[in-house]
PDB file of C-alpha atoms in Angstrom:
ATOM      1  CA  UNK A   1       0.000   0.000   0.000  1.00 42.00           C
ATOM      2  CA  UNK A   2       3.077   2.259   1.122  1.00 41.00           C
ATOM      3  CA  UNK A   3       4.446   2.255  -2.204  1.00 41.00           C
ATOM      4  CA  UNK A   4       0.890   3.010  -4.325  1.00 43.00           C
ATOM      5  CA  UNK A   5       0.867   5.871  -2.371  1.00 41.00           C
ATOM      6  CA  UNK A   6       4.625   6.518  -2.915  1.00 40.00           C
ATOM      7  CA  UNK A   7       3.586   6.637  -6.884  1.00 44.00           C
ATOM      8  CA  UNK A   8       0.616   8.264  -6.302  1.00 44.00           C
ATOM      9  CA  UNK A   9       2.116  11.247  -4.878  1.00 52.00           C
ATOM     10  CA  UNK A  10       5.728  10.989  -7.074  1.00 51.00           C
ATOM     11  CA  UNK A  11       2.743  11.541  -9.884  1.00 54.00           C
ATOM     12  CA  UNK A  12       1.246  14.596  -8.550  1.00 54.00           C
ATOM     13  CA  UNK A  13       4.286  15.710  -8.255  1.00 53.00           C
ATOM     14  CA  UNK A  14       4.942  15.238 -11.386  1.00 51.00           C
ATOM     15  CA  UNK A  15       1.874  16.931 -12.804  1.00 53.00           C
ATOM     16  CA  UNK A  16       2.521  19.896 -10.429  1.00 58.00           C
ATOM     17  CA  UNK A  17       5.751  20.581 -11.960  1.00 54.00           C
ATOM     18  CA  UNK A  18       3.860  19.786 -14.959  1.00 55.00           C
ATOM     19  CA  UNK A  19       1.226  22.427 -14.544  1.00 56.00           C
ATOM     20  CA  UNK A  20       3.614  25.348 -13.102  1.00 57.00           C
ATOM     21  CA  UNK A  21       6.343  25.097 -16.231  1.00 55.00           C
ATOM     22  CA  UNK A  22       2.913  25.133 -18.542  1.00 58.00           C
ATOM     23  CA  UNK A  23       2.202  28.279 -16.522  1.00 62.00           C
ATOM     24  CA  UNK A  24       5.542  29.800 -16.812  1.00 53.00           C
ATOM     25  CA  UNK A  25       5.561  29.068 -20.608  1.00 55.00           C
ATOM     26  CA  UNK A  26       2.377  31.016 -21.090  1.00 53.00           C
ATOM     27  CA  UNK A  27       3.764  33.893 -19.583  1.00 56.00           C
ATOM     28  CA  UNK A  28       6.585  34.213 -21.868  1.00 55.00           C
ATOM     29  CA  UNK A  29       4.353  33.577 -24.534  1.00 53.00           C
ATOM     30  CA  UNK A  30       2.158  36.311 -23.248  1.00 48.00           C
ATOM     31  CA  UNK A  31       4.551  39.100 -22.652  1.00 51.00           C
ATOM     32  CA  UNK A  32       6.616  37.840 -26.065  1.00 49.00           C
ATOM     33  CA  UNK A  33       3.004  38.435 -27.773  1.00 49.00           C
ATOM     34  CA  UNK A  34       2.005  41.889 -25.665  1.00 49.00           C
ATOM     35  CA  UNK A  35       5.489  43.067 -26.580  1.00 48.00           C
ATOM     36  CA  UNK A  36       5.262  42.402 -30.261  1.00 51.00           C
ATOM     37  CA  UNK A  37       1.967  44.043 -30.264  1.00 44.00           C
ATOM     38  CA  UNK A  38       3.082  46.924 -28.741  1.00 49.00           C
ATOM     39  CA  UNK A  39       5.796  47.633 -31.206  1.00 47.00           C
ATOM     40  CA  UNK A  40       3.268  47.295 -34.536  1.00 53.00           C
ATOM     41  CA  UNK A  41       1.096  49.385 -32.517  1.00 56.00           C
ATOM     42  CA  UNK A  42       3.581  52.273 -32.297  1.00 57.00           C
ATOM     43  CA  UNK A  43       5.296  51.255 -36.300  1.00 64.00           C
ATOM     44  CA  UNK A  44       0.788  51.630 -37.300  1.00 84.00           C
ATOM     45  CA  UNK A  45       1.065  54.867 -35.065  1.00 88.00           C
ATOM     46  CA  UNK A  46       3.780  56.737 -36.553  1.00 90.00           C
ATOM     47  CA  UNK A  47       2.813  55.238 -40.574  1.00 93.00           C
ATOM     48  CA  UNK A  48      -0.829  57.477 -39.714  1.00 94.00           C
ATOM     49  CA  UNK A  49       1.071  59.837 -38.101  1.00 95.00           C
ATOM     50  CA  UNK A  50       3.225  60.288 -41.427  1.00 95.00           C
ATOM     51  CA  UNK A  51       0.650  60.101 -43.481  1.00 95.00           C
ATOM     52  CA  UNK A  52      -1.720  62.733 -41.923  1.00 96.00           C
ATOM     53  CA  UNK A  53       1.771  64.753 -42.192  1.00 96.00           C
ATOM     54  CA  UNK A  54       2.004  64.011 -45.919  1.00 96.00           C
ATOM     55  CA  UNK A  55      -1.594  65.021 -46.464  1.00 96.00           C
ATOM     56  CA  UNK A  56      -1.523  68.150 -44.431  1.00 96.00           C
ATOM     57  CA  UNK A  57       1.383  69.688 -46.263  1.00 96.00           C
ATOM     58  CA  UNK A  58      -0.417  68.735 -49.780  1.00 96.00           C
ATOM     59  CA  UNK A  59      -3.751  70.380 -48.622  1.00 96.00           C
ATOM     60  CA  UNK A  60      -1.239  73.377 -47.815  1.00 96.00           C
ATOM     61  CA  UNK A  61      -1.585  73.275 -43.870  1.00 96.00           C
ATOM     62  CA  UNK A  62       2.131  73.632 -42.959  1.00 97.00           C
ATOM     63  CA  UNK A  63       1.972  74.240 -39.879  1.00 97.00           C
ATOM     64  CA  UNK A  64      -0.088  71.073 -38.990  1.00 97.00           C
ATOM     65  CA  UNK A  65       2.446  69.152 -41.264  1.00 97.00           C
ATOM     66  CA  UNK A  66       5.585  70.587 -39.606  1.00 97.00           C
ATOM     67  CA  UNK A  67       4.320  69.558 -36.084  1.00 97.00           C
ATOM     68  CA  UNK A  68       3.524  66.073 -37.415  1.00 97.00           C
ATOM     69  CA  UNK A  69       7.002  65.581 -38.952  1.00 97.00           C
ATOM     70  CA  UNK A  70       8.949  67.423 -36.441  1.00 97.00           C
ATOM     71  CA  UNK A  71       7.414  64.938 -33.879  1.00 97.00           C
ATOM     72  CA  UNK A  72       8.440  62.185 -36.397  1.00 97.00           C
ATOM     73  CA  UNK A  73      11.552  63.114 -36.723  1.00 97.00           C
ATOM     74  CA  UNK A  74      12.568  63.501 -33.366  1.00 96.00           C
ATOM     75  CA  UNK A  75      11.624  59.480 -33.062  1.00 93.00           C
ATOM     76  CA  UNK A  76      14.298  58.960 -35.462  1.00 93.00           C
ATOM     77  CA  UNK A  77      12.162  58.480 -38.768  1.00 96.00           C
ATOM     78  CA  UNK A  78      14.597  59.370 -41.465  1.00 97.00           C
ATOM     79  CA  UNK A  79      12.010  60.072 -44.128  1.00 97.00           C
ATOM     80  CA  UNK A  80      10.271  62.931 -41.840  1.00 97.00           C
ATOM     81  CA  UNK A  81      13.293  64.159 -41.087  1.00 98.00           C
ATOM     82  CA  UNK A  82      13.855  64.979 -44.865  1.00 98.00           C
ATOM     83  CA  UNK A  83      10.230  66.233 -45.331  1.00 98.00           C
ATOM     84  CA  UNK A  84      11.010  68.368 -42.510  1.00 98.00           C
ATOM     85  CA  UNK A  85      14.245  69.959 -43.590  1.00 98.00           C
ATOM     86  CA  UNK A  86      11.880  70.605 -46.754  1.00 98.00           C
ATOM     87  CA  UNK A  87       9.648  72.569 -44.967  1.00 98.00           C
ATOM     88  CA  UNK A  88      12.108  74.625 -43.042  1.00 98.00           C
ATOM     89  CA  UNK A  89      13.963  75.714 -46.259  1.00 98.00           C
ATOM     90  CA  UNK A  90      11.040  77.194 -47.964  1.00 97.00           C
ATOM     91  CA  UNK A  91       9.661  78.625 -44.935  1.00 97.00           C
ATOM     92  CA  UNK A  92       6.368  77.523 -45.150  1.00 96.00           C
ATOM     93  CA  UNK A  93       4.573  76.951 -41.976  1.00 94.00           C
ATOM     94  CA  UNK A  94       7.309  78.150 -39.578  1.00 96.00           C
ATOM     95  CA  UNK A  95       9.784  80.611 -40.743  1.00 97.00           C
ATOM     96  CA  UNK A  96      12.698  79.741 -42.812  1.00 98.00           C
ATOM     97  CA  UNK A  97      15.725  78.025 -41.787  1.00 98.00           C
ATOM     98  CA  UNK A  98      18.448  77.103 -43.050  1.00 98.00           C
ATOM     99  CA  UNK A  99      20.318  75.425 -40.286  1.00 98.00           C
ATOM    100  CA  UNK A 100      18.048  73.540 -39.109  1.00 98.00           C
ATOM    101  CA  UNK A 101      17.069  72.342 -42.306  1.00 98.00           C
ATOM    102  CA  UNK A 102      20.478  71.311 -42.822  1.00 98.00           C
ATOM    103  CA  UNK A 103      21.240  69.352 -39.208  1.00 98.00           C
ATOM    104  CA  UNK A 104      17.702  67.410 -40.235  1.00 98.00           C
ATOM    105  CA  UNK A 105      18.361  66.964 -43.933  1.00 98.00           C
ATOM    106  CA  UNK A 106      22.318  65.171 -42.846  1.00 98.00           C
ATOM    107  CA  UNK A 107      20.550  63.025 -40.213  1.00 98.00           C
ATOM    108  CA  UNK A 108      18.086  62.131 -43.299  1.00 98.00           C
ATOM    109  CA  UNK A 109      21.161  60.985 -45.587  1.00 98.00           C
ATOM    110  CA  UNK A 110      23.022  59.503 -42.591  1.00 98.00           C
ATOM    111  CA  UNK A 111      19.611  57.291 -42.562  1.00 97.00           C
ATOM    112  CA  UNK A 112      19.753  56.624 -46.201  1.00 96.00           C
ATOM    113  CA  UNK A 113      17.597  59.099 -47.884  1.00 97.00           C
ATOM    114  CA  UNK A 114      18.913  59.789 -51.243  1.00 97.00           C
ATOM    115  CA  UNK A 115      17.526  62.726 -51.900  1.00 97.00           C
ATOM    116  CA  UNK A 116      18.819  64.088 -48.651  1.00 98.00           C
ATOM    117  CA  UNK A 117      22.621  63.964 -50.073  1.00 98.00           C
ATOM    118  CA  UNK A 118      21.401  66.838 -53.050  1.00 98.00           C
ATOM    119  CA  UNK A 119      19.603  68.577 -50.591  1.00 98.00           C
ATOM    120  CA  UNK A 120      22.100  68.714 -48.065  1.00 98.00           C
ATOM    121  CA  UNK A 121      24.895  69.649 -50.597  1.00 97.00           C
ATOM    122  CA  UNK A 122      22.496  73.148 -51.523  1.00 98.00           C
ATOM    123  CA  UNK A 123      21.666  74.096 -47.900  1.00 98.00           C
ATOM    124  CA  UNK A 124      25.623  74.210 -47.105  1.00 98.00           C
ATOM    125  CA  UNK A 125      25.873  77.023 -49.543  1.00 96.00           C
ATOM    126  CA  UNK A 126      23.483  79.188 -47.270  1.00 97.00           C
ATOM    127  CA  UNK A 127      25.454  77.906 -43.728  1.00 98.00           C
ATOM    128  CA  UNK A 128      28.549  79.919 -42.425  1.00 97.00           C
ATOM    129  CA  UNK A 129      31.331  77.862 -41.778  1.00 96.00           C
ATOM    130  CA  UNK A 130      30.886  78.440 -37.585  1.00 97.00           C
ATOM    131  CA  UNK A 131      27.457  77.066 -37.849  1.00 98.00           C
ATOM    132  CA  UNK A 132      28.494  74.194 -40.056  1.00 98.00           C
ATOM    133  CA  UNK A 133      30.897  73.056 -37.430  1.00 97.00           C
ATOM    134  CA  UNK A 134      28.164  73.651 -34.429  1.00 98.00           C
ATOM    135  CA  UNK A 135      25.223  71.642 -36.649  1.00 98.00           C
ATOM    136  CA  UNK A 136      28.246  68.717 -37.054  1.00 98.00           C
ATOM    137  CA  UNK A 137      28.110  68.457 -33.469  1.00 98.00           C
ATOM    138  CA  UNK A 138      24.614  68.672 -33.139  1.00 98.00           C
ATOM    139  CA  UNK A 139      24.255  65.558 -35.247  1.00 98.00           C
ATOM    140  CA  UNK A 140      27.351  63.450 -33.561  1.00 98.00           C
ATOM    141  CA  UNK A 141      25.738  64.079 -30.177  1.00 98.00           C
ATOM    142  CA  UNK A 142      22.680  62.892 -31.796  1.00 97.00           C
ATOM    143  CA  UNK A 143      24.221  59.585 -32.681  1.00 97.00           C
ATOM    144  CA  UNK A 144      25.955  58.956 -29.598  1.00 96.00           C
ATOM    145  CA  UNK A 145      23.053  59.331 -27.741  1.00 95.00           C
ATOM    146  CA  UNK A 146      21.222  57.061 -29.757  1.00 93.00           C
ATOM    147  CA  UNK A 147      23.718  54.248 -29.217  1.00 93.00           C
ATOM    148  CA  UNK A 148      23.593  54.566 -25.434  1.00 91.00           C
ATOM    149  CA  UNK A 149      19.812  54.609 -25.518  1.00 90.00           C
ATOM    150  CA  UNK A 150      20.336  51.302 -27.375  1.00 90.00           C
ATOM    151  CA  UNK A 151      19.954  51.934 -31.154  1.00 92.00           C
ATOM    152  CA  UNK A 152      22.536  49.912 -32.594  1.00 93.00           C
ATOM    153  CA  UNK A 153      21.054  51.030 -35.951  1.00 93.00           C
ATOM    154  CA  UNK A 154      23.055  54.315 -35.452  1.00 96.00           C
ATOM    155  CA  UNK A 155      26.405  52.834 -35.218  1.00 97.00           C
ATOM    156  CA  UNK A 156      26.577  52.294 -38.723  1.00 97.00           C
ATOM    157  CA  UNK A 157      25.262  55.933 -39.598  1.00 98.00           C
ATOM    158  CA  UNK A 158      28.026  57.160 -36.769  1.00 98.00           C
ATOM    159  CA  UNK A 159      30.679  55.217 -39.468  1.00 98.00           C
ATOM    160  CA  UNK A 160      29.452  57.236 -42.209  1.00 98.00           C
ATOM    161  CA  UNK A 161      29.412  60.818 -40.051  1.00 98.00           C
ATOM    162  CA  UNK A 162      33.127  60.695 -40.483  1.00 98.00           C
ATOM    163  CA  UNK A 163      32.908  59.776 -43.933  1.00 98.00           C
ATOM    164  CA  UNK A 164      30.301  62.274 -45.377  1.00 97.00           C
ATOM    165  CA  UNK A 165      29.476  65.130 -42.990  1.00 98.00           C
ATOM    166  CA  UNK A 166      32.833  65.823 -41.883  1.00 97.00           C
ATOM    167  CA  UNK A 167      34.780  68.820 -43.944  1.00 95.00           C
ATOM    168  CA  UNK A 168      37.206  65.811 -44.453  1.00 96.00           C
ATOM    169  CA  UNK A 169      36.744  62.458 -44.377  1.00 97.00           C
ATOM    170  CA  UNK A 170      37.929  60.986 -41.308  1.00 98.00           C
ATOM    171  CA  UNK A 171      38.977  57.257 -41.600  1.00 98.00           C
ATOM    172  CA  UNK A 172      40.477  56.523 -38.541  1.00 98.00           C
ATOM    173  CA  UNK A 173      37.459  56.844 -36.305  1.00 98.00           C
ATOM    174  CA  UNK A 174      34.708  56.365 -39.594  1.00 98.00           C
ATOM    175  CA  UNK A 175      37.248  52.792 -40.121  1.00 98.00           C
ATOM    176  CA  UNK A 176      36.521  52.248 -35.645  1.00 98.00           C
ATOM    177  CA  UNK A 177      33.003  52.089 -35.695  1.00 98.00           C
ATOM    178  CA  UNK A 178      33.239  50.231 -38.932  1.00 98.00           C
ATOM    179  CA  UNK A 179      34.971  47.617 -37.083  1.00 98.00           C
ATOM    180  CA  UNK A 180      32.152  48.080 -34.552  1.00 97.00           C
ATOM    181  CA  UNK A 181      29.615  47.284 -37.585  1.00 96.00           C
ATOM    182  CA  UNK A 182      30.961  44.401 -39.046  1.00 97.00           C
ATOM    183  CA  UNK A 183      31.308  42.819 -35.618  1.00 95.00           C
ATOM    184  CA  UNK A 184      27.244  42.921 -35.289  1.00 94.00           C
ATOM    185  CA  UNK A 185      27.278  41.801 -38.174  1.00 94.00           C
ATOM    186  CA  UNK A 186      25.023  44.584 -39.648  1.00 94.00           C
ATOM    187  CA  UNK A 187      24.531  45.342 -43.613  1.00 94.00           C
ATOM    188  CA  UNK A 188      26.815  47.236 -44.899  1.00 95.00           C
ATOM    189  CA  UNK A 189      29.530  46.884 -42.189  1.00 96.00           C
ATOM    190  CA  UNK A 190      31.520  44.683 -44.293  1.00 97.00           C
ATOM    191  CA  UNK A 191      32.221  46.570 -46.807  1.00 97.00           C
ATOM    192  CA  UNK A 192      32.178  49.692 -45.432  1.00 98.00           C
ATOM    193  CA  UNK A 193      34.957  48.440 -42.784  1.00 98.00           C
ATOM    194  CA  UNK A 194      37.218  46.805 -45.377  1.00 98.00           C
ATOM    195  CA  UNK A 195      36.744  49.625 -47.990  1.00 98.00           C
ATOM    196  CA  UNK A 196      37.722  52.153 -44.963  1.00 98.00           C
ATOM    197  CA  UNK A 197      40.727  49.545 -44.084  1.00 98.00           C
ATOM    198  CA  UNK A 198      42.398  50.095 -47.343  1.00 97.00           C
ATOM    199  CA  UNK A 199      42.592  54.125 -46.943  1.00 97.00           C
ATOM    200  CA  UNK A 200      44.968  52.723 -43.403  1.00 98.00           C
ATOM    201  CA  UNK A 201      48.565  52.349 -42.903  1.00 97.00           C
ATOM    202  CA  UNK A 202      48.868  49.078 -41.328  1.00 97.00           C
ATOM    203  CA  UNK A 203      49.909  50.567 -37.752  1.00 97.00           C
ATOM    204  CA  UNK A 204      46.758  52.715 -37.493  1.00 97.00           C
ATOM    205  CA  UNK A 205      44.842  49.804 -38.348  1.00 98.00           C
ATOM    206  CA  UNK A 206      46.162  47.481 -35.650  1.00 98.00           C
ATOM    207  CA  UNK A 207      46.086  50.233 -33.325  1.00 98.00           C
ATOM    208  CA  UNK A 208      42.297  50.844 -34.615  1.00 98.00           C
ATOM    209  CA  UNK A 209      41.665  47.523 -34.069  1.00 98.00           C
ATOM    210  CA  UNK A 210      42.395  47.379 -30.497  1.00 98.00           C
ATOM    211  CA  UNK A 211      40.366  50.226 -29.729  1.00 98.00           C
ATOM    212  CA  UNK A 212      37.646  48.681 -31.757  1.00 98.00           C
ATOM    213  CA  UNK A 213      37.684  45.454 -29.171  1.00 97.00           C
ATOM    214  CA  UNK A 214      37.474  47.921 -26.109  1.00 96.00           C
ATOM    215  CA  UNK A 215      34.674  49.750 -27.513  1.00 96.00           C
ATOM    216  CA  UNK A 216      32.730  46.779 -28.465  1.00 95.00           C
ATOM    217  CA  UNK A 217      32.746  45.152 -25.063  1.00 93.00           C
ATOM    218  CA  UNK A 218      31.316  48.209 -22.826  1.00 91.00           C
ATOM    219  CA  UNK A 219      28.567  49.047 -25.773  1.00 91.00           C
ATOM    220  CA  UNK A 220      24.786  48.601 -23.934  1.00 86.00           C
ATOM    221  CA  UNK A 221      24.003  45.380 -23.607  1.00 83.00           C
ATOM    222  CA  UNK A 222      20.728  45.763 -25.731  1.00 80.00           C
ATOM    223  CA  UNK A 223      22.895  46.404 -28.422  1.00 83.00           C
ATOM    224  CA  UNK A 224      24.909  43.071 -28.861  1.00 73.00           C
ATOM    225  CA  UNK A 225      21.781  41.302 -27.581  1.00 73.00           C
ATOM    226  CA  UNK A 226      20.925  42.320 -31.245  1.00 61.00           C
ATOM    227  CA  UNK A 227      23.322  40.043 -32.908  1.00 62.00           C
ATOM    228  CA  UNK A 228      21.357  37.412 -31.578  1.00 49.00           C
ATOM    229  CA  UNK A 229      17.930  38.757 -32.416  1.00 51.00           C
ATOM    230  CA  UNK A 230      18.550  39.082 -36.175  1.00 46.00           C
ATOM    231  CA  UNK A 231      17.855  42.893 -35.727  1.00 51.00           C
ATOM    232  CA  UNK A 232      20.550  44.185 -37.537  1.00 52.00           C
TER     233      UNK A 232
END
């Protein structure tokens, strides 16, 4: 009789552990799920929000559209942030200017909008050099703050600040986040790190290269998480 009960409880036992990792699994499931859902809730959010932008500024209400796409841009959106440096070098809907326009149209072609590198190249013509350098800064302290918030989408666009914002290309530090790139394995990094590697003199890049390995192991921890994730 002892040992029926002995299997009738090692059983329950059994099923309680059972029941509880069943439990457990549904709550990663659930907050995977919520979590998901909350992102294409706030991608849906800003695709009205761009829209309703777009729309505004064809019916002619500038103002509303330069609210909309300043808020857009702000959130890192790279195609508002080229409709926006539209809008505030003609000077329609909030008075014109030129410096702004420019520190929003080089975030725009650090993000990959074409038509930002045409529109960038103009508004430079309008910029004294002393503003230039202060609008340079702007944008770097734009990017680093967007790595340590976690965006390890803006590592790669840090690479190409020192490539095509800078007065002169910088390689040395443009080739050290490069190295950063390739290691999370994002598009482009490749390339962009072995194209960069040739402009080098072998010290620099060993030197480079150490710095590189430093960097990458005190970025956010979000970031490299990323690598696994498939995000980049």
């Amino acid at each position: 009789m002892r040992s029926v009960l002995f299997k009738f409880g090692h059983e329950r036992t059994l099923l309680s552990h059972l029941f509880g990792y069943l439990i457990f699994l549904f709550l990663i499931l659930f907050f995977c799920f919520s979590a998901n859902l909350k992102a294409s809730e706030e991608i849906d959010s800003h695709e009205i929000l761009f829209m309703e932008a777009s729309e505004a500024y064809k019916n002619g209400n500038y103002s509303e559209a330069f609210e909309k796409f300043d808020t857009l841009a702000n959130l890192g959106l790279h195609d508002a942030q080229y409709n926006l440096a539209v809008i505030l070098k003609s000077g329609k809907g909030i008075p014109k200017d030129y410096a702004e326009a420019l520190y929003w149209s080089w975030r725009a072609r650090l993000g990959g909008v074409e038509l930002a590198i045409d529109q960038s190249k103009e508004l430079i013509d309008y910029v004294p050099e002393k503003v230039l350098k202060d609008i340079r800064t702007r944008v770097l302290n734009s990017l680093d703050e967007r790595i340590s918030e976690g965006d390890s989408s803006a590592i790669m666009r840090l690479a190409n600040y020192f490539l095509v914002i800078l007065d002169e290309p910088d390689y040395e530090k443009a080739y050290l986040w490069f190295l950063v790139s390739a290691a999370l394995l994002q598009d482009g990094g490749l390339e962009g790190r072995d194209e960069v590697e040739a402009q080098l003199e072998s010290e620099k890049i060993i030197k480079i290269q150490k710095e590189a390995y430093d960097l990458f192991l005190n970025l956010p921890k979000n970031v490299k998480d990323n690598i696994k994730n498939g995000e980049n």
